[in-house]
mmCIF file of C-alpha atoms in Angstrom:
data_model
loop_
_atom_site.group_PDB
_atom_site.id
_atom_site.type_symbol
_atom_site.label_atom_id
_atom_site.label_comp_id
_atom_site.label_asym_id
_atom_site.label_seq_id
_atom_site.Cartn_x
_atom_site.Cartn_y
_atom_site.Cartn_z
ATOM 1 C CA MET A 1 -0.232 -2.170 15.994
ATOM 2 C CA ALA A 2 3.179 -1.138 17.274
ATOM 3 C CA GLY A 3 4.424 2.420 16.956
ATOM 4 C CA ARG A 4 2.639 5.727 16.961
ATOM 5 C CA SER A 5 -0.546 6.639 15.166
ATOM 6 C CA TRP A 6 -2.143 9.982 14.315
ATOM 7 C CA GLN A 7 -5.883 10.628 14.077
ATOM 8 C CA PRO A 8 -7.436 12.980 11.480
ATOM 9 C CA THR A 9 -7.848 15.914 13.856
ATOM 10 C CA ARG A 10 -6.127 19.303 14.146
ATOM 11 C CA ARG A 11 -4.102 17.969 17.053
ATOM 12 C CA GLY A 12 -3.121 14.876 15.064
ATOM 13 C CA ALA A 13 -1.996 17.014 12.108
ATOM 14 C CA LYS A 14 0.141 19.207 14.394
ATOM 15 C CA ASP A 15 1.729 16.190 16.096
ATOM 16 C CA LEU A 16 2.435 14.466 12.761
ATOM 17 C CA ASN A 17 4.036 17.613 11.335
ATOM 18 C CA ARG A 18 6.276 17.953 14.389
ATOM 19 C CA TRP A 19 7.305 14.291 14.238
ATOM 20 C CA LEU A 20 8.090 14.226 10.499
ATOM 21 C CA SER A 21 11.469 14.874 8.947
ATOM 22 C CA LYS A 22 12.878 14.458 5.449
ATOM 23 C CA GLY A 23 12.709 10.859 4.216
ATOM 24 C CA LYS A 24 10.351 9.519 6.903
ATOM 25 C CA THR A 25 7.714 7.046 5.739
ATOM 26 C CA VAL A 26 4.256 6.641 7.249
ATOM 27 C CA TYR A 27 1.535 4.115 6.417
ATOM 28 C CA THR A 28 -2.212 4.275 5.842
ATOM 29 C CA LEU A 29 -4.838 1.539 5.557
ATOM 30 C CA ARG A 30 -7.216 1.283 2.597
ATOM 31 C CA ASN A 31 -10.391 -0.780 2.462
ATOM 32 C CA THR A 32 -11.128 -2.739 -0.711
ATOM 33 C CA ALA A 33 -14.631 -2.945 -2.185
ATOM 34 C CA GLN A 34 -15.328 -6.679 -1.949
ATOM 35 C CA ASN A 35 -18.237 -6.497 -4.407
ATOM 36 C CA ILE A 36 -15.881 -5.203 -7.131
ATOM 37 C CA ALA A 37 -12.731 -7.167 -6.231
ATOM 38 C CA PRO A 38 -13.899 -10.290 -4.353
ATOM 39 C CA TYR A 39 -10.502 -12.037 -4.531
ATOM 40 C CA GLU A 40 -8.546 -9.063 -3.242
ATOM 41 C CA ASP A 41 -7.596 -8.650 0.413
ATOM 42 C CA ALA A 42 -10.133 -6.711 2.503
ATOM 43 C CA GLN A 43 -7.489 -4.186 3.605
ATOM 44 C CA LEU A 44 -4.233 -3.024 2.031
ATOM 45 C CA TYR A 45 -1.684 -0.517 3.294
ATOM 46 C CA ALA A 46 -0.008 2.295 1.384
ATOM 47 C CA ALA A 47 3.374 3.854 2.192
ATOM 48 C CA HIS A 48 3.882 7.625 1.999
ATOM 49 C CA THR A 49 7.402 9.123 2.143
ATOM 50 C CA PHE A 50 7.738 12.799 3.025
ATOM 51 C CA ASP A 51 10.496 14.423 0.999
ATOM 52 C CA ARG A 52 9.950 18.194 1.013
ATOM 53 C CA ARG A 53 8.204 21.089 2.694
ATOM 54 C CA SER A 54 5.423 23.176 1.169
ATOM 55 C CA MET A 55 6.638 26.628 0.128
ATOM 56 C CA VAL A 56 3.284 28.143 1.143
ATOM 57 C CA THR A 57 2.373 26.477 4.459
ATOM 58 C CA GLY A 58 5.689 24.962 5.570
ATOM 59 C CA GLU A 59 4.070 21.553 6.120
ATOM 60 C CA TRP A 60 5.807 18.340 5.107
ATOM 61 C CA MET A 61 4.693 17.030 1.696
ATOM 62 C CA THR A 62 4.387 13.554 0.211
ATOM 63 C CA SER A 63 3.787 13.767 -3.530
ATOM 64 C CA HIS A 64 0.959 16.337 -3.773
ATOM 65 C CA LEU A 65 -0.406 15.894 -0.234
ATOM 66 C CA SER A 66 0.594 17.721 2.917
ATOM 67 C CA ALA A 67 0.607 15.914 6.246
ATOM 68 C CA SER A 68 -2.786 17.389 7.192
ATOM 69 C CA GLY A 69 -4.138 16.588 3.704
ATOM 70 C CA LEU A 70 -3.017 12.980 4.061
ATOM 71 C CA LEU A 71 -4.798 12.717 7.395
ATOM 72 C CA ALA A 72 -7.965 14.278 5.968
ATOM 73 C CA GLN A 73 -7.979 12.064 2.872
ATOM 74 C CA GLU A 74 -6.740 8.725 4.212
ATOM 75 C CA GLY A 75 -7.748 8.762 7.870
ATOM 76 C CA THR A 76 -5.479 7.409 10.602
ATOM 77 C CA VAL A 77 -1.741 7.400 9.798
ATOM 78 C CA TYR A 78 0.642 4.830 11.329
ATOM 79 C CA GLU A 79 4.374 4.913 12.030
ATOM 80 C CA GLN A 80 4.901 1.173 11.338
ATOM 81 C CA PRO A 81 3.424 -0.950 8.528
ATOM 82 C CA PRO A 82 0.500 -3.063 9.785
ATOM 83 C CA VAL A 83 1.329 -6.703 10.494
ATOM 84 C CA GLY A 84 -0.484 -9.231 8.312
ATOM 85 C CA VAL A 85 -1.689 -6.660 5.764
ATOM 86 C CA ARG A 86 -0.312 -6.655 2.206
ATOM 87 C CA ASP A 87 1.273 -3.577 0.629
ATOM 88 C CA ILE A 88 -0.875 -2.118 -2.139
ATOM 89 C CA ALA A 89 2.172 -2.037 -4.452
ATOM 90 C CA THR A 90 2.818 -5.797 -4.275
ATOM 91 C CA PRO A 91 1.027 -8.357 -6.456
ATOM 92 C CA GLY A 92 -1.990 -10.118 -4.995
ATOM 93 C CA ARG A 93 -2.443 -13.810 -4.389
ATOM 94 C CA GLN A 94 -2.849 -16.137 -7.363
ATOM 95 C CA TYR A 95 -6.334 -17.642 -7.709
ATOM 96 C CA ALA A 96 -7.663 -20.259 -10.169
ATOM 97 C CA ALA A 97 -5.053 -19.877 -12.912
ATOM 98 C CA PRO A 98 -1.551 -21.354 -12.775
ATOM 99 C CA THR A 99 1.311 -19.047 -11.914
ATOM 100 C CA SER A 100 3.713 -18.079 -14.660
ATOM 101 C CA GLN A 101 6.360 -20.347 -13.114
ATOM 102 C CA GLN A 102 3.973 -23.328 -13.175
ATOM 103 C CA ALA A 103 3.162 -22.645 -16.840
ATOM 104 C CA LEU A 104 6.861 -22.473 -17.738
ATOM 105 C CA ASP A 105 7.578 -25.708 -15.872
ATOM 106 C CA ARG A 106 4.749 -27.457 -17.732
ATOM 107 C CA LEU A 107 6.054 -26.237 -21.097
ATOM 108 C CA ARG A 108 9.585 -27.386 -20.284
ATOM 109 C CA ARG A 109 8.285 -30.872 -19.409
ATOM 110 C CA GLY A 110 6.513 -31.010 -22.750
ATOM 111 C CA ASP A 111 3.080 -31.289 -21.156
ATOM 112 C CA ARG A 112 0.865 -29.749 -23.824
ATOM 113 C CA THR A 113 -2.319 -31.676 -23.049
ATOM 114 C CA LYS A 114 -4.159 -28.520 -22.008
ATOM 115 C CA THR A 115 -3.298 -26.607 -25.193
ATOM 116 C CA GLY A 116 -4.801 -29.165 -27.544
ATOM 117 C CA SER A 117 -3.692 -30.274 -30.986
ATOM 118 C CA ARG A 118 -3.362 -27.767 -33.805
ATOM 119 C CA ARG A 119 -3.063 -30.277 -36.675
#
């Protein structure tokens, strides 16, 4: 993976806090439970944008997490999004069922063989 990465250690938290500035985005990897979501990707990444400093500790904050809290909760933090891994906020791949565009195309053609007769 290109770019810097920070490990969940005291040193990593210090380095990440020094590197951060307002509006910077970092990325973390999340593993998916394959027994619960077998059709989901094994790993997804999440983006975290730091937009303010904590009034108590002075650390950079993303939502409710400080930089050291993000490292402790999520593990390794990356400067660049991982290549070949899908963002957690984007829709997953389509399996088994037709996409909404395929269903609309079929309806426009008048192909109603799958819906059956209602008479």
